[in-house]
Every structure is written in structure tokens, then in C-alpha cells.
PDB file of C-alpha atoms in Angstrom:
ATOM      1  CA  UNK A   1     161.367  77.323  98.787  1.00 71.00           C
ATOM      2  CA  UNK A   2     162.436  79.059 101.974  1.00 81.00           C
ATOM      3  CA  UNK A   3     160.456  77.250 104.675  1.00 92.00           C
ATOM      4  CA  UNK A   4     161.943  79.254 107.522  1.00 96.00           C
ATOM      5  CA  UNK A   5     162.440  82.957 107.041  1.00 96.00           C
ATOM      6  CA  UNK A   6     163.973  85.733 109.079  1.00 96.00           C
ATOM      7  CA  UNK A   7     162.957  88.917 107.337  1.00 92.00           C
ATOM      8  CA  UNK A   8     165.240  91.284 109.205  1.00 95.00           C
ATOM      9  CA  UNK A   9     168.909  90.876 108.267  1.00 95.00           C
ATOM     10  CA  UNK A  10     169.928  93.211 111.070  1.00 97.00           C
ATOM     11  CA  UNK A  11     168.682  94.775 114.294  1.00 98.00           C
ATOM     12  CA  UNK A  12     170.278  97.442 116.466  1.00 98.00           C
ATOM     13  CA  UNK A  13     169.193  98.150 120.065  1.00 98.00           C
ATOM     14  CA  UNK A  14     170.474 100.031 123.073  1.00 98.00           C
ATOM     15  CA  UNK A  15     171.935  98.233 126.041  1.00 98.00           C
ATOM     16  CA  UNK A  16     169.258  97.522 128.644  1.00 98.00           C
ATOM     17  CA  UNK A  17     166.390  97.626 126.177  1.00 98.00           C
ATOM     18  CA  UNK A  18     164.475  94.707 124.729  1.00 98.00           C
ATOM     19  CA  UNK A  19     165.608  92.925 121.564  1.00 98.00           C
ATOM     20  CA  UNK A  20     162.913  91.165 119.549  1.00 98.00           C
ATOM     21  CA  UNK A  21     163.977  88.830 116.767  1.00 98.00           C
ATOM     22  CA  UNK A  22     161.346  87.379 114.484  1.00 98.00           C
ATOM     23  CA  UNK A  23     161.002  84.214 112.437  1.00 98.00           C
ATOM     24  CA  UNK A  24     158.263  82.906 110.141  1.00 98.00           C
ATOM     25  CA  UNK A  25     157.749  79.402 108.807  1.00 97.00           C
ATOM     26  CA  UNK A  26     155.557  77.862 106.163  1.00 95.00           C
ATOM     27  CA  UNK A  27     155.675  74.129 106.833  1.00 92.00           C
ATOM     28  CA  UNK A  28     152.814  73.158 109.154  1.00 92.00           C
ATOM     29  CA  UNK A  29     154.579  69.849 109.940  1.00 91.00           C
ATOM     30  CA  UNK A  30     157.256  71.666 111.956  1.00 93.00           C
ATOM     31  CA  UNK A  31     156.698  70.990 115.638  1.00 92.00           C
ATOM     32  CA  UNK A  32     159.967  71.971 117.316  1.00 94.00           C
ATOM     33  CA  UNK A  33     161.727  75.286 117.068  1.00 96.00           C
ATOM     34  CA  UNK A  34     165.147  76.429 118.190  1.00 97.00           C
ATOM     35  CA  UNK A  35     167.209  79.580 118.387  1.00 98.00           C
ATOM     36  CA  UNK A  36     170.966  79.622 117.965  1.00 98.00           C
ATOM     37  CA  UNK A  37     173.465  82.379 118.545  1.00 98.00           C
ATOM     38  CA  UNK A  38     176.624  82.657 116.466  1.00 97.00           C
ATOM     39  CA  UNK A  39     179.728  84.705 117.055  1.00 97.00           C
ATOM     40  CA  UNK A  40     182.235  85.234 114.210  1.00 94.00           C
ATOM     41  CA  UNK A  41     184.635  82.328 113.656  1.00 92.00           C
ATOM     42  CA  UNK A  42     182.683  80.069 116.020  1.00 95.00           C
ATOM     43  CA  UNK A  43     180.025  77.424 115.596  1.00 96.00           C
ATOM     44  CA  UNK A  44     176.360  78.170 116.342  1.00 97.00           C
ATOM     45  CA  UNK A  45     175.495  77.845 120.020  1.00 97.00           C
ATOM     46  CA  UNK A  46     172.111  76.533 121.116  1.00 97.00           C
ATOM     47  CA  UNK A  47     170.152  79.173 122.992  1.00 98.00           C
ATOM     48  CA  UNK A  48     166.568  78.124 123.625  1.00 98.00           C
ATOM     49  CA  UNK A  49     163.865  75.945 122.103  1.00 97.00           C
ATOM     50  CA  UNK A  50     160.126  75.469 122.140  1.00 97.00           C
ATOM     51  CA  UNK A  51     157.807  72.612 121.325  1.00 95.00           C
ATOM     52  CA  UNK A  52     154.606  73.225 119.401  1.00 94.00           C
ATOM     53  CA  UNK A  53     152.559  72.153 122.412  1.00 95.00           C
ATOM     54  CA  UNK A  54     153.670  75.338 124.166  1.00 96.00           C
ATOM     55  CA  UNK A  55     153.349  78.992 123.266  1.00 96.00           C
ATOM     56  CA  UNK A  56     156.102  80.337 125.494  1.00 98.00           C
ATOM     57  CA  UNK A  57     159.394  79.180 126.921  1.00 98.00           C
ATOM     58  CA  UNK A  58     161.614  81.250 129.164  1.00 98.00           C
ATOM     59  CA  UNK A  59     165.236  80.880 130.206  1.00 97.00           C
ATOM     60  CA  UNK A  60     166.702  83.773 132.115  1.00 97.00           C
ATOM     61  CA  UNK A  61     166.839  86.834 129.874  1.00 98.00           C
ATOM     62  CA  UNK A  62     165.623  84.854 126.860  1.00 98.00           C
ATOM     63  CA  UNK A  63     162.004  84.093 126.036  1.00 98.00           C
ATOM     64  CA  UNK A  64     160.700  82.437 122.906  1.00 98.00           C
ATOM     65  CA  UNK A  65     157.086  82.896 121.847  1.00 98.00           C
ATOM     66  CA  UNK A  66     155.304  80.658 119.366  1.00 98.00           C
ATOM     67  CA  UNK A  67     152.162  81.611 117.482  1.00 97.00           C
ATOM     68  CA  UNK A  68     151.139  78.474 115.612  1.00 96.00           C
ATOM     69  CA  UNK A  69     148.164  79.988 113.829  1.00 96.00           C
ATOM     70  CA  UNK A  70     150.374  82.697 112.369  1.00 97.00           C
ATOM     71  CA  UNK A  71     153.337  80.330 111.903  1.00 97.00           C
ATOM     72  CA  UNK A  72     155.492  82.850 113.676  1.00 98.00           C
ATOM     73  CA  UNK A  73     157.999  82.731 116.494  1.00 97.00           C
ATOM     74  CA  UNK A  74     159.979  85.419 118.200  1.00 98.00           C
ATOM     75  CA  UNK A  75     162.916  85.633 120.569  1.00 98.00           C
ATOM     76  CA  UNK A  76     162.869  88.310 123.254  1.00 98.00           C
ATOM     77  CA  UNK A  77     166.067  89.306 125.044  1.00 98.00           C
ATOM     78  CA  UNK A  78     165.568  91.442 128.124  1.00 98.00           C
ATOM     79  CA  UNK A  79     167.638  93.317 129.092  1.00 98.00           C
ATOM     80  CA  UNK A  80     169.951  93.337 126.082  1.00 98.00           C
ATOM     81  CA  UNK A  81     173.681  93.383 126.769  1.00 98.00           C
ATOM     82  CA  UNK A  82     176.628  94.220 124.449  1.00 97.00           C
ATOM     83  CA  UNK A  83     177.743  90.570 124.699  1.00 97.00           C
ATOM     84  CA  UNK A  84     174.472  89.569 123.010  1.00 98.00           C
ATOM     85  CA  UNK A  85     175.736  91.085 119.758  1.00 98.00           C
ATOM     86  CA  UNK A  86     175.842  88.143 117.371  1.00 98.00           C
ATOM     87  CA  UNK A  87     173.980  86.529 114.499  1.00 97.00           C
ATOM     88  CA  UNK A  88     170.814  84.746 115.624  1.00 98.00           C
ATOM     89  CA  UNK A  89     169.377  81.855 113.646  1.00 97.00           C
ATOM     90  CA  UNK A  90     165.977  80.299 114.100  1.00 97.00           C
ATOM     91  CA  UNK A  91     165.540  76.668 113.097  1.00 97.00           C
ATOM     92  CA  UNK A  92     162.694  74.204 112.856  1.00 96.00           C
ATOM     93  CA  UNK A  93     162.205  70.468 112.717  1.00 92.00           C
ATOM     94  CA  UNK A  94     159.274  68.079 112.518  1.00 86.00           C
ATOM     95  CA  UNK A  95     158.456  64.552 113.542  1.00 70.00           C
ATOM     96  CA  UNK A  96     158.008  63.733 109.893  1.00 63.00           C
ATOM     97  CA  UNK A  97     161.367  65.257 108.979  1.00 61.00           C
ATOM     98  CA  UNK A  98     163.736  62.451 108.173  1.00 64.00           C
ATOM     99  CA  UNK A  99     166.786  62.396 110.388  1.00 67.00           C
ATOM    100  CA  UNK A 100     165.332  65.166 112.527  1.00 75.00           C
ATOM    101  CA  UNK A 101     167.045  67.585 110.219  1.00 86.00           C
ATOM    102  CA  UNK A 102     166.864  71.268 111.020  1.00 92.00           C
ATOM    103  CA  UNK A 103     165.748  73.915 108.563  1.00 93.00           C
ATOM    104  CA  UNK A 104     167.367  77.262 109.282  1.00 95.00           C
ATOM    105  CA  UNK A 105     166.429  80.837 108.616  1.00 96.00           C
ATOM    106  CA  UNK A 106     168.923  83.235 107.057  1.00 95.00           C
ATOM    107  CA  UNK A 107     169.928  84.806 110.336  1.00 96.00           C
ATOM    108  CA  UNK A 108     169.587  88.241 111.953  1.00 97.00           C
ATOM    109  CA  UNK A 109     172.633  90.258 113.014  1.00 97.00           C
ATOM    110  CA  UNK A 110     171.891  91.781 116.421  1.00 98.00           C
ATOM    111  CA  UNK A 111     173.995  94.719 117.568  1.00 98.00           C
ATOM    112  CA  UNK A 112     173.591  95.932 121.136  1.00 98.00           C
ATOM    113  CA  UNK A 113     175.049  99.398 121.596  1.00 96.00           C
ATOM    114  CA  UNK A 114     176.491 100.419 124.981  1.00 94.00           C
TER     115      UNK A 114
ATOM    116  CA  UNK B   1     180.561  71.679 124.953  1.00 59.00           C
ATOM    117  CA  UNK B   2     179.318  68.666 123.009  1.00 67.00           C
ATOM    118  CA  UNK B   3     182.812  67.272 122.481  1.00 88.00           C
ATOM    119  CA  UNK B   4     182.907  67.998 118.746  1.00 96.00           C
ATOM    120  CA  UNK B   5     186.091  68.826 116.901  1.00 97.00           C
ATOM    121  CA  UNK B   6     186.580  69.590 113.236  1.00 98.00           C
ATOM    122  CA  UNK B   7     189.735  69.374 111.171  1.00 97.00           C
ATOM    123  CA  UNK B   8     191.207  71.197 109.491  1.00 98.00           C
ATOM    124  CA  UNK B   9     189.892  74.508 110.777  1.00 97.00           C
ATOM    125  CA  UNK B  10     191.054  76.351 107.678  1.00 97.00           C
ATOM    126  CA  UNK B  11     191.938  75.114 104.237  1.00 98.00           C
ATOM    127  CA  UNK B  12     192.817  76.676 100.898  1.00 98.00           C
ATOM    128  CA  UNK B  13     192.696  74.423  97.869  1.00 97.00           C
ATOM    129  CA  UNK B  14     192.534  74.619  94.113  1.00 97.00           C
ATOM    130  CA  UNK B  15     189.646  73.858  91.813  1.00 97.00           C
ATOM    131  CA  UNK B  16     189.496  70.206  90.841  1.00 97.00           C
ATOM    132  CA  UNK B  17     191.342  68.822  93.843  1.00 97.00           C
ATOM    133  CA  UNK B  18     189.731  66.419  96.325  1.00 96.00           C
ATOM    134  CA  UNK B  19     189.183  67.649  99.864  1.00 98.00           C
ATOM    135  CA  UNK B  20     188.162  65.742 102.995  1.00 98.00           C
ATOM    136  CA  UNK B  21     186.896  67.388 106.144  1.00 98.00           C
ATOM    137  CA  UNK B  22     186.717  65.470 109.399  1.00 98.00           C
ATOM    138  CA  UNK B  23     184.275  65.695 112.264  1.00 98.00           C
ATOM    139  CA  UNK B  24     185.089  63.895 115.483  1.00 98.00           C
ATOM    140  CA  UNK B  25     182.851  63.453 118.505  1.00 97.00           C
ATOM    141  CA  UNK B  26     183.629  61.884 121.843  1.00 94.00           C
ATOM    142  CA  UNK B  27     180.175  61.194 123.283  1.00 92.00           C
ATOM    143  CA  UNK B  28     178.869  58.332 121.160  1.00 93.00           C
ATOM    144  CA  UNK B  29     176.016  60.244 119.525  1.00 95.00           C
ATOM    145  CA  UNK B  30     174.133  58.324 116.874  1.00 94.00           C
ATOM    146  CA  UNK B  31     173.190  61.248 114.615  1.00 95.00           C
ATOM    147  CA  UNK B  32     175.767  63.461 112.936  1.00 96.00           C
ATOM    148  CA  UNK B  33     175.254  66.209 110.351  1.00 97.00           C
ATOM    149  CA  UNK B  34     177.217  68.317 107.885  1.00 98.00           C
ATOM    150  CA  UNK B  35     176.008  71.856 107.074  1.00 97.00           C
ATOM    151  CA  UNK B  36     177.412  74.692 105.050  1.00 97.00           C
ATOM    152  CA  UNK B  37     176.888  78.337 105.910  1.00 97.00           C
ATOM    153  CA  UNK B  38     176.779  81.007 103.239  1.00 94.00           C
ATOM    154  CA  UNK B  39     175.694  84.653 103.437  1.00 88.00           C
ATOM    155  CA  UNK B  40     171.970  85.036 102.909  1.00 84.00           C
ATOM    156  CA  UNK B  41     171.304  81.306 103.251  1.00 87.00           C
ATOM    157  CA  UNK B  42     171.700  80.467 106.896  1.00 90.00           C
ATOM    158  CA  UNK B  43     172.859  76.889 107.385  1.00 95.00           C
ATOM    159  CA  UNK B  44     171.967  74.272 104.811  1.00 95.00           C
ATOM    160  CA  UNK B  45     172.152  70.532 105.345  1.00 95.00           C
ATOM    161  CA  UNK B  46     174.563  68.645 103.081  1.00 97.00           C
ATOM    162  CA  UNK B  47     174.411  65.077 104.422  1.00 96.00           C
ATOM    163  CA  UNK B  48     173.649  63.383 107.684  1.00 96.00           C
ATOM    164  CA  UNK B  49     174.276  60.037 109.331  1.00 96.00           C
ATOM    165  CA  UNK B  50     172.031  58.018 111.629  1.00 93.00           C
ATOM    166  CA  UNK B  51     174.586  55.342 112.455  1.00 93.00           C
ATOM    167  CA  UNK B  52     177.756  53.650 111.294  1.00 95.00           C
ATOM    168  CA  UNK B  53     177.583  53.256 107.525  1.00 92.00           C
ATOM    169  CA  UNK B  54     174.067  54.802 107.505  1.00 94.00           C
ATOM    170  CA  UNK B  55     173.899  58.124 105.713  1.00 95.00           C
ATOM    171  CA  UNK B  56     171.399  60.175 103.747  1.00 93.00           C
ATOM    172  CA  UNK B  57     171.353  63.297 101.610  1.00 94.00           C
ATOM    173  CA  UNK B  58     170.380  66.771 102.651  1.00 93.00           C
ATOM    174  CA  UNK B  59     169.194  69.698 100.568  1.00 91.00           C
ATOM    175  CA  UNK B  60     172.578  70.623  99.011  1.00 95.00           C
ATOM    176  CA  UNK B  61     174.303  67.251  98.569  1.00 96.00           C
ATOM    177  CA  UNK B  62     175.460  67.579  94.938  1.00 96.00           C
ATOM    178  CA  UNK B  63     179.251  67.439  94.706  1.00 96.00           C
ATOM    179  CA  UNK B  64     179.649  66.008  98.222  1.00 98.00           C
ATOM    180  CA  UNK B  65     179.975  62.521  99.640  1.00 97.00           C
ATOM    181  CA  UNK B  66     180.226  61.313 103.232  1.00 98.00           C
ATOM    182  CA  UNK B  67     181.410  58.289 105.113  1.00 97.00           C
ATOM    183  CA  UNK B  68     181.019  57.024 108.643  1.00 97.00           C
ATOM    184  CA  UNK B  69     183.048  53.924 109.367  1.00 96.00           C
ATOM    185  CA  UNK B  70     182.969  54.384 113.149  1.00 96.00           C
ATOM    186  CA  UNK B  71     180.633  56.187 115.531  1.00 96.00           C
ATOM    187  CA  UNK B  72     182.997  58.979 116.431  1.00 96.00           C
ATOM    188  CA  UNK B  73     184.038  60.114 112.947  1.00 97.00           C
ATOM    189  CA  UNK B  74     181.974  61.598 110.107  1.00 98.00           C
ATOM    190  CA  UNK B  75     183.907  62.553 106.979  1.00 98.00           C
ATOM    191  CA  UNK B  76     182.789  64.983 104.282  1.00 98.00           C
ATOM    192  CA  UNK B  77     184.516  64.697 100.897  1.00 98.00           C
ATOM    193  CA  UNK B  78     184.479  67.097  98.004  1.00 97.00           C
ATOM    194  CA  UNK B  79     185.511  64.800  95.156  1.00 94.00           C
ATOM    195  CA  UNK B  80     186.562  67.655  92.873  1.00 97.00           C
ATOM    196  CA  UNK B  81     186.348  71.016  94.589  1.00 97.00           C
ATOM    197  CA  UNK B  82     184.715  73.951  92.791  1.00 97.00           C
ATOM    198  CA  UNK B  83     184.686  77.643  93.650  1.00 97.00           C
ATOM    199  CA  UNK B  84     180.991  77.382  94.568  1.00 97.00           C
ATOM    200  CA  UNK B  85     182.020  75.116  97.448  1.00 98.00           C
ATOM    201  CA  UNK B  86     183.910  77.938  99.111  1.00 98.00           C
ATOM    202  CA  UNK B  87     182.063  78.141 102.392  1.00 98.00           C
ATOM    203  CA  UNK B  88     182.162  77.534 106.106  1.00 98.00           C
ATOM    204  CA  UNK B  89     181.340  73.939 106.996  1.00 98.00           C
ATOM    205  CA  UNK B  90     179.832  72.924 110.305  1.00 98.00           C
ATOM    206  CA  UNK B  91     179.416  69.495 111.781  1.00 98.00           C
ATOM    207  CA  UNK B  92     176.709  68.809 114.349  1.00 97.00           C
ATOM    208  CA  UNK B  93     175.512  66.044 116.613  1.00 96.00           C
ATOM    209  CA  UNK B  94     172.015  65.478 117.876  1.00 94.00           C
ATOM    210  CA  UNK B  95     171.063  65.060 121.508  1.00 91.00           C
ATOM    211  CA  UNK B  96     167.324  64.531 121.949  1.00 88.00           C
ATOM    212  CA  UNK B  97     165.702  67.268 119.824  1.00 88.00           C
ATOM    213  CA  UNK B  98     168.664  69.639 119.798  1.00 93.00           C
ATOM    214  CA  UNK B  99     171.698  69.780 117.546  1.00 95.00           C
ATOM    215  CA  UNK B 100     175.056  70.978 118.825  1.00 96.00           C
ATOM    216  CA  UNK B 101     177.656  72.314 116.483  1.00 97.00           C
ATOM    217  CA  UNK B 102     181.394  72.073 116.075  1.00 97.00           C
ATOM    218  CA  UNK B 103     183.657  75.106 115.594  1.00 97.00           C
ATOM    219  CA  UNK B 104     183.573  74.964 111.790  1.00 97.00           C
ATOM    220  CA  UNK B 105     186.006  74.612 108.886  1.00 98.00           C
ATOM    221  CA  UNK B 106     186.587  77.570 106.613  1.00 97.00           C
ATOM    222  CA  UNK B 107     187.271  76.330 103.069  1.00 98.00           C
ATOM    223  CA  UNK B 108     188.483  78.499 100.209  1.00 98.00           C
ATOM    224  CA  UNK B 109     188.553  76.994  96.718  1.00 98.00           C
ATOM    225  CA  UNK B 110     190.640  79.029  94.294  1.00 97.00           C
TER     226      UNK B 110
END
């Protein structure tokens, strides 16, 4: 049972344009959501997060939107830069989740073309 | 940088041999986690620890055991490695609601 799903394995955008990465979840007990970026041969790096009491969180070029009724979140990167090319994982946790474990999506490979 | 190191960074072993991976942290975090990353699966939790000698299973714990005898070290052991355990293993610590990851160990079981 895949509770967190990223339906797009890959996304390609032009430098300077917007990148939109999507994530869907099924567990209504999730109340905290995170995005991680991963370069090859490195560990995932925390990017941005959002609590379920909010519908938007912004940090520089990165904005995460949360639509609780649709159980959907998205990460917007504006403007996209070649250095943003990486695999992006969304993750979710809930107060009821023992150990505050994270449930990850499968990841989306973002390629930003110069 | 959450002060997490993993050792070894790369390992090749043979089926049936025991393997121990080490995660070391320097900032006294209570929670530590072991994940594996495989294509098409994202990261999946193997085991986690919520204190010295306090551990619990994750979603893919079969074939793995863990130990935490001191705060800074969390060990993952494959008692008898199988080819299905070929993967990249990541350790993480938790700070408030966020987990921070180590650099990973790439394990190949032949």
C-alpha cells in the first residue's frame, strides 16, 4: 500500500522556467510534509516542509502548496536552475506515526536544461 | 550538516556473510533511523531507535537487526546477507519534525 505517491518519475524544464513537482497521499493522519532533494552518491538533503495547519510555505525559490481536501502537495521551483537537477522526494509523517517515521514517495528526477 | 557519518561508504560482500553498517552522530540526537533506497521505492524504513537500547521495526525489517548501545552510534546488521539486500543504506537523525540524512552506504551482495 503506497501511502505517498509521486506519479511522475521524471520532469524536464528549461532554465528560468517554473518546475512543479507533485505528490499525493492517502493517509488522512499525515499532518507534516517534507521535500528532500538528492544528488547522486549523496544523502537526501532537506529542502522545505509544511504543516497541515498551513496551505503554503515559501523559502526563497521554493514554495510548497498543500491541498488537504485533495490529499495533494506540490513543490514549485521558480526560477529553475541547472543546479536544481536532482531527484526530489516528498515525505509525510503524522502525530500518530510511531517514532515520527517518514513515509516517502518514489521520487521524481528533475532535469533543468540550460 | 547534521554531523552524521556512515561507515563503510561502500562494501561488496558475498551471500550468507554477516555485515554491519555503522551510523555515527555527534549532536546527541535521541532518534536515529535506518532506511534503504531502491529504484522505484523511494526510501523505506528498516528500523529506528528512540534512545539507547530502545529500538523498533520499520516496514522492511526482515533480515535486519539493529543495536544502539550509546547515543552516538546506531548499528545495522545483516545477519546473513542476501542478494535482495543489495541497496543503498541511509542513516538519519531527527531534529524536531525533520530528519537529516547521512551520506549513505552502498552495499553489493554477490
